mmCIF file of C-alpha atoms in Angstrom:
data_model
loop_
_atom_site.group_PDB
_atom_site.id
_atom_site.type_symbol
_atom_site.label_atom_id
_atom_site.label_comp_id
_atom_site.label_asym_id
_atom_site.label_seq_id
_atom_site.Cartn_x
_atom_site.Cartn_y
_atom_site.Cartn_z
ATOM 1 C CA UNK P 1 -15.023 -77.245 14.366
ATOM 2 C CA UNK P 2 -13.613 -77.684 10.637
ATOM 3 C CA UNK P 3 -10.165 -76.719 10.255
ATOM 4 C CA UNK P 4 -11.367 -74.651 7.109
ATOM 5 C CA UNK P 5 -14.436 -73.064 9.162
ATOM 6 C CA UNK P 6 -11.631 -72.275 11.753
ATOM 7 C CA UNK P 7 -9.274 -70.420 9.865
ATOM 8 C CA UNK P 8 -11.724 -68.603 8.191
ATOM 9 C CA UNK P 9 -12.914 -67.218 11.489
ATOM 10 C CA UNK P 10 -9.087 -66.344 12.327
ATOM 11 C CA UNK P 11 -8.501 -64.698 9.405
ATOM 12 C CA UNK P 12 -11.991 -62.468 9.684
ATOM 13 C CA UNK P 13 -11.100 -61.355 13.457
ATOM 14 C CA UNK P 14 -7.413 -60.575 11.962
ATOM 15 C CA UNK P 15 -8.810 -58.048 9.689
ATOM 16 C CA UNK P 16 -12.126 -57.248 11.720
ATOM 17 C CA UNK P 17 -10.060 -54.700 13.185
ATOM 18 C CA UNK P 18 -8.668 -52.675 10.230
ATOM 19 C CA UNK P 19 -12.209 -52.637 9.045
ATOM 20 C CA UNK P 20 -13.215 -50.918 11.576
ATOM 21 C CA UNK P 21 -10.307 -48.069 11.240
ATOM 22 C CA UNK P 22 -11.587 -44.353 10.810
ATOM 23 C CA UNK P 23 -10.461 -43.466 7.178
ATOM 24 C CA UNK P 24 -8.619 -39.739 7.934
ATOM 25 C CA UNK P 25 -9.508 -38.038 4.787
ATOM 26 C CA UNK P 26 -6.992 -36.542 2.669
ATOM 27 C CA UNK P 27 -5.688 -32.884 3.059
ATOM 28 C CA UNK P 28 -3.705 -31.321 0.730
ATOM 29 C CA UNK P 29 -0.748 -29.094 1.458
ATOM 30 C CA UNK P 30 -1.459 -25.742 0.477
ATOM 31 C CA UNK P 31 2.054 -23.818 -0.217
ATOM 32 C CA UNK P 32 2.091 -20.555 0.216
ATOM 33 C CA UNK P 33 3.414 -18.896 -2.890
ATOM 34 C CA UNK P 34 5.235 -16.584 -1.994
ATOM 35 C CA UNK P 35 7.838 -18.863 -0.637
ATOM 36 C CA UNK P 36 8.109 -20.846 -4.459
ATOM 37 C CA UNK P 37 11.006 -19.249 -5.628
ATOM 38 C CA UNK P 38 9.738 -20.192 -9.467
ATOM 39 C CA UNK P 39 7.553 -16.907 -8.686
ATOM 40 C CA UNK P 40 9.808 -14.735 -8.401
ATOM 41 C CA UNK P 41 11.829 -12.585 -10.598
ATOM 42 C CA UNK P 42 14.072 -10.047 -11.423
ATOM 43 C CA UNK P 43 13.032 -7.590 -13.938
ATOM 44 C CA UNK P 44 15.963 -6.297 -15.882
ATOM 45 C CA UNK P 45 13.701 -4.218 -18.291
ATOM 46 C CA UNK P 46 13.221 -1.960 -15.686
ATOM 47 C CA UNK P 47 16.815 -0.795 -14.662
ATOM 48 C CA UNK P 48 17.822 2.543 -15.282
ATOM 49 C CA UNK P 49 14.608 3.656 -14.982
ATOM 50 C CA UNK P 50 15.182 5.243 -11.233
ATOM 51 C CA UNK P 51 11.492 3.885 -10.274
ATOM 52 C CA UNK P 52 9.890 5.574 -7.392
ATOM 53 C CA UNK P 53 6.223 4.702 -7.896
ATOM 54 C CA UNK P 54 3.674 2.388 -9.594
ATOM 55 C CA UNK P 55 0.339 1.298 -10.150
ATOM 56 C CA UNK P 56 -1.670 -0.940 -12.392
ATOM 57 C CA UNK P 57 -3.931 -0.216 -15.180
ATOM 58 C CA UNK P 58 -7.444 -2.388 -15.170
ATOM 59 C CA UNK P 59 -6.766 -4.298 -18.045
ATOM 60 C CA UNK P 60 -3.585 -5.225 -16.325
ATOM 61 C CA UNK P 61 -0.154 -3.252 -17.605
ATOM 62 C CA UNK P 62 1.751 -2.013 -14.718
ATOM 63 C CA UNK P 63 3.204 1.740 -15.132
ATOM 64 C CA UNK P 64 5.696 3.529 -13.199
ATOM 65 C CA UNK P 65 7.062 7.299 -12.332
ATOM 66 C CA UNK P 66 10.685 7.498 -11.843
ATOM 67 C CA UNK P 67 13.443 10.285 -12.979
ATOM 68 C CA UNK P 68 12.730 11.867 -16.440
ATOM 69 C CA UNK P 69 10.298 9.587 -17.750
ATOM 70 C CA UNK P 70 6.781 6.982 -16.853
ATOM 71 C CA UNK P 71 6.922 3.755 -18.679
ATOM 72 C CA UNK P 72 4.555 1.107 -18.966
ATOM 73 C CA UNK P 73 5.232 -2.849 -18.359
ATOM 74 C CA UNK P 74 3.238 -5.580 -19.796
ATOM 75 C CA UNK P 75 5.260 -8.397 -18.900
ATOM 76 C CA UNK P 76 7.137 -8.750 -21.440
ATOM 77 C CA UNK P 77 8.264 -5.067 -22.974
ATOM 78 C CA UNK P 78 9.002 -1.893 -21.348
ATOM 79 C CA UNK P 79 7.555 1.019 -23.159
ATOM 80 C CA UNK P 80 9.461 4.538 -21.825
ATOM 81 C CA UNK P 81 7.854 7.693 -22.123
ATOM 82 C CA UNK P 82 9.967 10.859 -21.520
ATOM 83 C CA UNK P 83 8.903 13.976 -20.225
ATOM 84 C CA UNK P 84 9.093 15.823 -23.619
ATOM 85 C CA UNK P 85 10.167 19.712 -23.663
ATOM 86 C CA UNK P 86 6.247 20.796 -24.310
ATOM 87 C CA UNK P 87 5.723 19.353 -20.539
ATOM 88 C CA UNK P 88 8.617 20.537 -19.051
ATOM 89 C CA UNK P 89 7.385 23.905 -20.192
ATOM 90 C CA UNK P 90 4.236 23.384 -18.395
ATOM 91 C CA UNK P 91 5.235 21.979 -14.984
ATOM 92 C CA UNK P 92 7.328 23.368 -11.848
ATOM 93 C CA UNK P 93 9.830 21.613 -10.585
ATOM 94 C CA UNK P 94 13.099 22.228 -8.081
ATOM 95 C CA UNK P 95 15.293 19.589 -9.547
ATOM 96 C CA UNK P 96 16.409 20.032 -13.316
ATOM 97 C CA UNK P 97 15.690 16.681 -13.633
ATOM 98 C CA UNK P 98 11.932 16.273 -12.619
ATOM 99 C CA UNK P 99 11.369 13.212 -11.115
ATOM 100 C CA UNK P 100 7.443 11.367 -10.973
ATOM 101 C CA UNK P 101 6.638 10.631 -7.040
ATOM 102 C CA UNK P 102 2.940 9.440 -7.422
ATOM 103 C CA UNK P 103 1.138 7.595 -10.344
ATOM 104 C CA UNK P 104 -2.652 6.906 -10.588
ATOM 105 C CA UNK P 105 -4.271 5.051 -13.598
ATOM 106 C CA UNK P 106 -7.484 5.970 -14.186
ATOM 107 C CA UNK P 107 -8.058 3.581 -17.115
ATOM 108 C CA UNK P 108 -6.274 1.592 -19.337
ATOM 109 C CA UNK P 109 -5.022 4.736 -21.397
ATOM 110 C CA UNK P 110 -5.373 7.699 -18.986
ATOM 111 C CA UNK P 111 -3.234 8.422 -15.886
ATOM 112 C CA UNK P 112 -2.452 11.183 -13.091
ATOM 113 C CA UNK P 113 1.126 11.762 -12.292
ATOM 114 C CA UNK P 114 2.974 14.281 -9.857
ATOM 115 C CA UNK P 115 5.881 14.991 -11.441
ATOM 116 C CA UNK P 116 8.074 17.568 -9.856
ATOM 117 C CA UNK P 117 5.481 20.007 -8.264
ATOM 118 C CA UNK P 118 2.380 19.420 -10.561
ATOM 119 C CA UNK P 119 -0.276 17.047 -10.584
ATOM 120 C CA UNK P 120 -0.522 16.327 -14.460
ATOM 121 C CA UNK P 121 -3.191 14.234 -16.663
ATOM 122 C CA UNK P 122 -1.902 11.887 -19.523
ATOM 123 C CA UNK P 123 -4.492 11.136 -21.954
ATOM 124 C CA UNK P 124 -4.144 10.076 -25.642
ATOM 125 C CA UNK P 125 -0.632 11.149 -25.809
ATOM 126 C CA UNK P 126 -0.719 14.627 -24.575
ATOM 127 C CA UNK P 127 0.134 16.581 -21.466
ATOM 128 C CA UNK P 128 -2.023 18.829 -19.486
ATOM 129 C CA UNK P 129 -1.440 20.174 -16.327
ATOM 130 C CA UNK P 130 -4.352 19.759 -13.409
ATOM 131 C CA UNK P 131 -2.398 21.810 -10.447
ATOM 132 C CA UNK P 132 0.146 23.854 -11.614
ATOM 133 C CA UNK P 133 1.984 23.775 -8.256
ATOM 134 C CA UNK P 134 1.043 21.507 -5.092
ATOM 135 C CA UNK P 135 4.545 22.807 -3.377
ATOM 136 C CA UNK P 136 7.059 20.700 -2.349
ATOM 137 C CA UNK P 137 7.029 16.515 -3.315
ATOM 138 C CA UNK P 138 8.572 13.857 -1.767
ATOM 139 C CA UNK P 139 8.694 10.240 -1.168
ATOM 140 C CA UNK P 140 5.421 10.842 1.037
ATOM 141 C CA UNK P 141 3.446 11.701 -2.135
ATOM 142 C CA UNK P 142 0.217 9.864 -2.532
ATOM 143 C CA UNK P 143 -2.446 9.321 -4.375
ATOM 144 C CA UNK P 144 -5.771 7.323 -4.204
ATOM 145 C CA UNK P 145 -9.298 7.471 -5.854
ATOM 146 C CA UNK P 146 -12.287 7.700 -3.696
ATOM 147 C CA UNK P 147 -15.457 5.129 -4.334
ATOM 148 C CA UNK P 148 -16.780 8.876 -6.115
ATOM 149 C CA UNK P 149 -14.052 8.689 -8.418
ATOM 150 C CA UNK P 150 -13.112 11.750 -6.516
ATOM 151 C CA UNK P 151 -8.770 12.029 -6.302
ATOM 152 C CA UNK P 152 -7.418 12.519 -3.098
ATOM 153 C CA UNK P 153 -3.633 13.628 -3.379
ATOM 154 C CA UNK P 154 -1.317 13.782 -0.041
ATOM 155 C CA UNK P 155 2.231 15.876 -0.334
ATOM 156 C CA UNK P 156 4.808 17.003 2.070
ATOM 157 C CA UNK P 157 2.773 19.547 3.523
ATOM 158 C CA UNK P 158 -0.947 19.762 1.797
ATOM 159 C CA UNK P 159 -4.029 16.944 1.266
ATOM 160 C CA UNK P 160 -5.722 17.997 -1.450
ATOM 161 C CA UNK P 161 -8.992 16.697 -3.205
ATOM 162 C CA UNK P 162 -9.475 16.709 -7.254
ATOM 163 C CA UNK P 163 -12.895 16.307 -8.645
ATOM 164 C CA UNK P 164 -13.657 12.597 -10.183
ATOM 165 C CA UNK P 165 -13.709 15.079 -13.710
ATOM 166 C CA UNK P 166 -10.956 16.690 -12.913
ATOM 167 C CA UNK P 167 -12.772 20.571 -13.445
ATOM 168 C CA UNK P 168 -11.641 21.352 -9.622
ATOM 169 C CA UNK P 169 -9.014 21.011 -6.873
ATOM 170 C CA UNK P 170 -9.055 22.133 -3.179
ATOM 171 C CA UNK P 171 -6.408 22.194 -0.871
ATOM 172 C CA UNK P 172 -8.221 20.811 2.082
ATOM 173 C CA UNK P 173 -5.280 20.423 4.660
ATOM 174 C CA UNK P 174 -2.063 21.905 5.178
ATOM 175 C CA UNK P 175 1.145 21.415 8.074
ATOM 176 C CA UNK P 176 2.214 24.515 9.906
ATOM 177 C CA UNK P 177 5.561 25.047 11.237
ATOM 178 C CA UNK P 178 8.193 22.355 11.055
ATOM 179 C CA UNK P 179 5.575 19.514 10.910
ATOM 180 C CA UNK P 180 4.998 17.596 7.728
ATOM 181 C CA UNK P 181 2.474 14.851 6.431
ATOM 182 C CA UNK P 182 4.458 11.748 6.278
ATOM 183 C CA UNK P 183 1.138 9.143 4.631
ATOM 184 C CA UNK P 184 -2.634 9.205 4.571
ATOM 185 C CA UNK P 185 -5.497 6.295 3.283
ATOM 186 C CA UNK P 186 -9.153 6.367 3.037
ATOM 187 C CA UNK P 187 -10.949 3.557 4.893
ATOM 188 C CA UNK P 188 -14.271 1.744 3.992
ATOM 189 C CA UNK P 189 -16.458 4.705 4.793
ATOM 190 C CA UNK P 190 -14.506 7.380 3.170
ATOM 191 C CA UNK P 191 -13.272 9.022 6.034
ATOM 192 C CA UNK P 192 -9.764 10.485 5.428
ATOM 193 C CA UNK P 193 -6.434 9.497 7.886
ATOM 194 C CA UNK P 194 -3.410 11.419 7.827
ATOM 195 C CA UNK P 195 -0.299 10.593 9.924
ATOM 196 C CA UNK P 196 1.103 14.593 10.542
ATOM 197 C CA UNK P 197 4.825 14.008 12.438
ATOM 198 C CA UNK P 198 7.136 16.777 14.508
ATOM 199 C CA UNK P 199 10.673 16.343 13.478
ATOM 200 C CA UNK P 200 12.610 14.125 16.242
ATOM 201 C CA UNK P 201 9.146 14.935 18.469
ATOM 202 C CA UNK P 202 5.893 13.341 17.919
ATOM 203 C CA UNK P 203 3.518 11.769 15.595
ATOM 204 C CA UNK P 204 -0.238 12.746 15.199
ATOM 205 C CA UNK P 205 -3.424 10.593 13.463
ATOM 206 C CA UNK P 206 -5.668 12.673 12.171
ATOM 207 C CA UNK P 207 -8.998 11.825 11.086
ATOM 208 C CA UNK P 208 -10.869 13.915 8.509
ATOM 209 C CA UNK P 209 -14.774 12.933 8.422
ATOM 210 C CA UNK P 210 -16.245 13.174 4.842
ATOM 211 C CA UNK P 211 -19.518 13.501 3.960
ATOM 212 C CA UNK P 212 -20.870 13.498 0.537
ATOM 213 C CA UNK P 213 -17.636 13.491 -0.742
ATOM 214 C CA UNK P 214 -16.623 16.301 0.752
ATOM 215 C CA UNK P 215 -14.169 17.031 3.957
ATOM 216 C CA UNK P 216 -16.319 18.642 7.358
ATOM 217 C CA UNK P 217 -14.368 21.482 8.750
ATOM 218 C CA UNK P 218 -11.804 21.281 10.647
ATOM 219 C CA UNK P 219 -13.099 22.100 13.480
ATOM 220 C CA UNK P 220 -14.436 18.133 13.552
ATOM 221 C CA UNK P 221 -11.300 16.496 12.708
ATOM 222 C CA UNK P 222 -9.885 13.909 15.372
ATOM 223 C CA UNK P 223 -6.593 13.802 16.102
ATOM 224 C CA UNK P 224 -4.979 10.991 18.647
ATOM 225 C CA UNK P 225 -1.385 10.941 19.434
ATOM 226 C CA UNK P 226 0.348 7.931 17.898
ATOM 227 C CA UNK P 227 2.679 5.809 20.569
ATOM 228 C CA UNK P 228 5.725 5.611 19.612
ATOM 229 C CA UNK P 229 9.414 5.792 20.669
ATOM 230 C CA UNK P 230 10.370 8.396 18.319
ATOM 231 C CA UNK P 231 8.327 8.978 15.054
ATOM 232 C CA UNK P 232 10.791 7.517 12.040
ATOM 233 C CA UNK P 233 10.665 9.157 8.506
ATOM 234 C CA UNK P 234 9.036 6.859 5.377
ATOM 235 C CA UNK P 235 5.893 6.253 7.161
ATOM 236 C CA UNK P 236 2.854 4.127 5.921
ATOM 237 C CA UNK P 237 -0.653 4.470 6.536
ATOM 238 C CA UNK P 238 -2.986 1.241 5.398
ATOM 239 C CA UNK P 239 -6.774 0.148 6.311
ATOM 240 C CA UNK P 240 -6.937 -3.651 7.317
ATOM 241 C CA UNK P 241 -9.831 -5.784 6.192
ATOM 242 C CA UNK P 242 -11.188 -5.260 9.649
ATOM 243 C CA UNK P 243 -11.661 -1.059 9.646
ATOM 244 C CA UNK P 244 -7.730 -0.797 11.915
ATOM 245 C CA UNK P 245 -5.707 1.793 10.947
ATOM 246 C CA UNK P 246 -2.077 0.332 10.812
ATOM 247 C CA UNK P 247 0.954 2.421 11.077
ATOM 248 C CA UNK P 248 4.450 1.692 10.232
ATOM 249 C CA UNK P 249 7.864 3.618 9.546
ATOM 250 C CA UNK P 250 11.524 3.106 9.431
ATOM 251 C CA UNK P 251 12.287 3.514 13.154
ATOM 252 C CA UNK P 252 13.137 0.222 14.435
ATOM 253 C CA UNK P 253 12.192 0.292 17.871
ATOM 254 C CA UNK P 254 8.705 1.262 16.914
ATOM 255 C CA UNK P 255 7.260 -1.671 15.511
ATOM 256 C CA UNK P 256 3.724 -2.451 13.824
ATOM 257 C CA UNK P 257 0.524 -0.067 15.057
ATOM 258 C CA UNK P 258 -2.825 -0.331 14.735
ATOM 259 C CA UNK P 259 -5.379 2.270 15.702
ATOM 260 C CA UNK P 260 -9.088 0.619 16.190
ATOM 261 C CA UNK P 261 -12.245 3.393 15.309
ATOM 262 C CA UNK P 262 -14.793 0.817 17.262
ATOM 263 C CA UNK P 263 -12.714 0.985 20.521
ATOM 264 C CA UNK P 264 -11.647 4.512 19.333
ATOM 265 C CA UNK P 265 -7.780 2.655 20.920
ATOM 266 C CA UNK P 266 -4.607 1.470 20.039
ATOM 267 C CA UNK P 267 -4.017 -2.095 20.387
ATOM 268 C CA UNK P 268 -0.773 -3.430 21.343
ATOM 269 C CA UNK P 269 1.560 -3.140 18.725
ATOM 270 C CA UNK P 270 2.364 -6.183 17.077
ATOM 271 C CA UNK P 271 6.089 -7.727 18.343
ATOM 272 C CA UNK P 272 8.511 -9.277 16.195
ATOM 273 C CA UNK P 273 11.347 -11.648 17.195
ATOM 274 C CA UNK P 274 13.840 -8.749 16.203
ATOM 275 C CA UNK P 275 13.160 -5.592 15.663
ATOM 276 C CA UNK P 276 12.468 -3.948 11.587
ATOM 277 C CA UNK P 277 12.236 -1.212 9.643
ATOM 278 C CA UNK P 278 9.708 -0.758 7.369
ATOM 279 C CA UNK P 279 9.853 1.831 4.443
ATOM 280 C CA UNK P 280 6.378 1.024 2.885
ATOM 281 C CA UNK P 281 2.765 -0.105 3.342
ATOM 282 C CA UNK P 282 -0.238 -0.905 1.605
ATOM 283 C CA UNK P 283 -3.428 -2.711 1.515
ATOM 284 C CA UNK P 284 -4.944 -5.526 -1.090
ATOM 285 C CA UNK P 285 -8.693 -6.557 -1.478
ATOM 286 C CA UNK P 286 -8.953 -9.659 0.786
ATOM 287 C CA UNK P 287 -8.146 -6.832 3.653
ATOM 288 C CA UNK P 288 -4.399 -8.077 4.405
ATOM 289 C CA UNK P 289 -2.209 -5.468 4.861
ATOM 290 C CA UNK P 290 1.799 -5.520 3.427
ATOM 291 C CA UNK P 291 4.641 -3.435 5.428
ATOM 292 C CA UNK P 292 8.069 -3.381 3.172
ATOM 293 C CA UNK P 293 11.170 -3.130 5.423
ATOM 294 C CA UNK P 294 14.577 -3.986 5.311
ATOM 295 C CA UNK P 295 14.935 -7.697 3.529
ATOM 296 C CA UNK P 296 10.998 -9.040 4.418
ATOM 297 C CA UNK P 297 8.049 -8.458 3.891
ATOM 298 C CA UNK P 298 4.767 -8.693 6.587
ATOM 299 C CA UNK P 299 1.666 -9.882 6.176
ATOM 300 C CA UNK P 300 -0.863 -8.780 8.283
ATOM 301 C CA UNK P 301 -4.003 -10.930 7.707
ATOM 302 C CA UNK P 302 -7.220 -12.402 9.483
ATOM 303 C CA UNK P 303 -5.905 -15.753 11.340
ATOM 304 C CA UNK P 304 -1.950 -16.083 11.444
ATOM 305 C CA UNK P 305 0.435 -12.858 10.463
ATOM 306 C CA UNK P 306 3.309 -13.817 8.259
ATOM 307 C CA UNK P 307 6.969 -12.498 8.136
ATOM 308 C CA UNK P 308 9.020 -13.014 4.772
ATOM 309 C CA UNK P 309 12.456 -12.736 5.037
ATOM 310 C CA UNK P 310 15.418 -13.500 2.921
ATOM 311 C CA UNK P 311 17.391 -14.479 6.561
#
């Protein structure tokens, strides 16, 4: 055989091989952003404001409730809105410097606010008072709207329900006793969920049915003892995207709990390589639920959980 016809059958079963290679197609590394650090910031506008709650209007601006005043946040400004003399007049409140423990935005220019012991509608620049006095408000004050546009409204010791006009109010549960309401959500179907807690004792899930918007009587409610060590105080209350009820509170033996209406059960509560408090909770719309504690955050989502932590 030619030299030339030789060679050139060397060099074809030299690279034959390679040819034949599977090409692994590319995959891009998706970063999760909440560990880029360019996202986060600290916003200065915002000091001194003694922020306890917040929500965000639909177009966007973010407005809080804190000690003497609301304010709006678009980003950029910080627009601070005191509670004038005309409201102060109009509201009850047991500190002399009323502070706003739930916000709700109803639109871009028209929110609900419990400040001290009233629920209170702000709406073209004016004041006017919904519930003159819910009783005593702490950090377990709540509020969400209903897929009626119906308010629900959880304080230390009442749930009450608002009208999606706001023409009515109803207190539809209240604590007895030394027990208190410590957090409450509304799942998928509208059915209400209170967490009701014993001081140093127990902790209770409640379920309140509703039906056409409004609550059955109490004679139907559910209520299932929730497994813990000892209940903790700052409790959180959030619906997964799968229908679980998830519980969470400041006790650090307790952990992460999740109550399951198909199985009507508790699943095993989630376990963390050291234990956590967690002071808050809540829900977003792809159905992962957030628990706040003490320097992370935790994810819980379909496929892999997440912890944050600034350790």
């Amino acid at each position: 055989m030619p030299k030339k016809q030789l060679y050139f059958l060397f060099l074809l079963l030299a690279v034959f091989p390679l040819c034949c290679l599977a090409a692994r197609p590319y995959e891009p590394k998706i970063v999760d952003p909440l560990l880029e650090p360019w996202r986060w910031r600290e916003v200065d506008e915002l000091k001194g404001l003694g922020v306890l709650c917040m929500d965000q209007a639909p177009g966007g601006i973010y407005w809080f409730g804190g000690i003497d005043c609301i304010a709006s946040f678009d980003g950029m400004d910080v627009r601070r809105i005191p509670f004038n003399e005309e409201l102060l007049l109009k509201i009850k409140s047991d500190l002399l410097r009323p502070r706003a423990r739930a916000i709700l935005m109803l639109s871009d220019d028209r929110l609900l606010a419990v400040i001290g012991r009233s629920l209170v509608l702000r709406e073209k620049g004016m004041w006017k008072v919904i519930i003159p006095d819910m009783g005593y408000a702490h950090f377990e004050t709540r509020m969400e709207k209903a897929a009626d546009g119906a308010i629900w409204l959880l304080t230390y010791n009442a749930l009450w329900h608002v009208r999606a006009d706001l023409s009515g109010y109803q207190k539809i549960a209240t604590t007895h006793g030394k027990n208190f309401f410590s957090a409450f959500c509304v799942d998928a179907s509208g059915d209400i969920w209170l967490a009701r807690q014993a001081p140093q004792q127990r902790a209770d899930l409640i379920q309140i049915p509703v039906r056409d918007g409004r609550a059955v009587e109490e004679t139907q409610w559910i209520s299932r003892r929730i497994p813990l060590e000892l209940p903790g105080g700052e409790a959180g209350l959030a619906v997964g995207g799968d229908g679980r009820i998830w519980y969470a509170d400041n006790f650090a033996n307790n952990g992460l709990h999740a109550f399951n209406p198909e199985s009507m059960a508790w699943d095993a509560p989630i376990g963390l390589e050291q234990n956590r408090n967690f002071f808050s909770m809540t829900a977003t719309q792809d159905g992962t639920v957030w628990a706040g504690g003490n320097g992370c955050l935790f994810a819980i989502r379909k496929g892999a959980n997440g912890l944050y932590s600034h350790e």
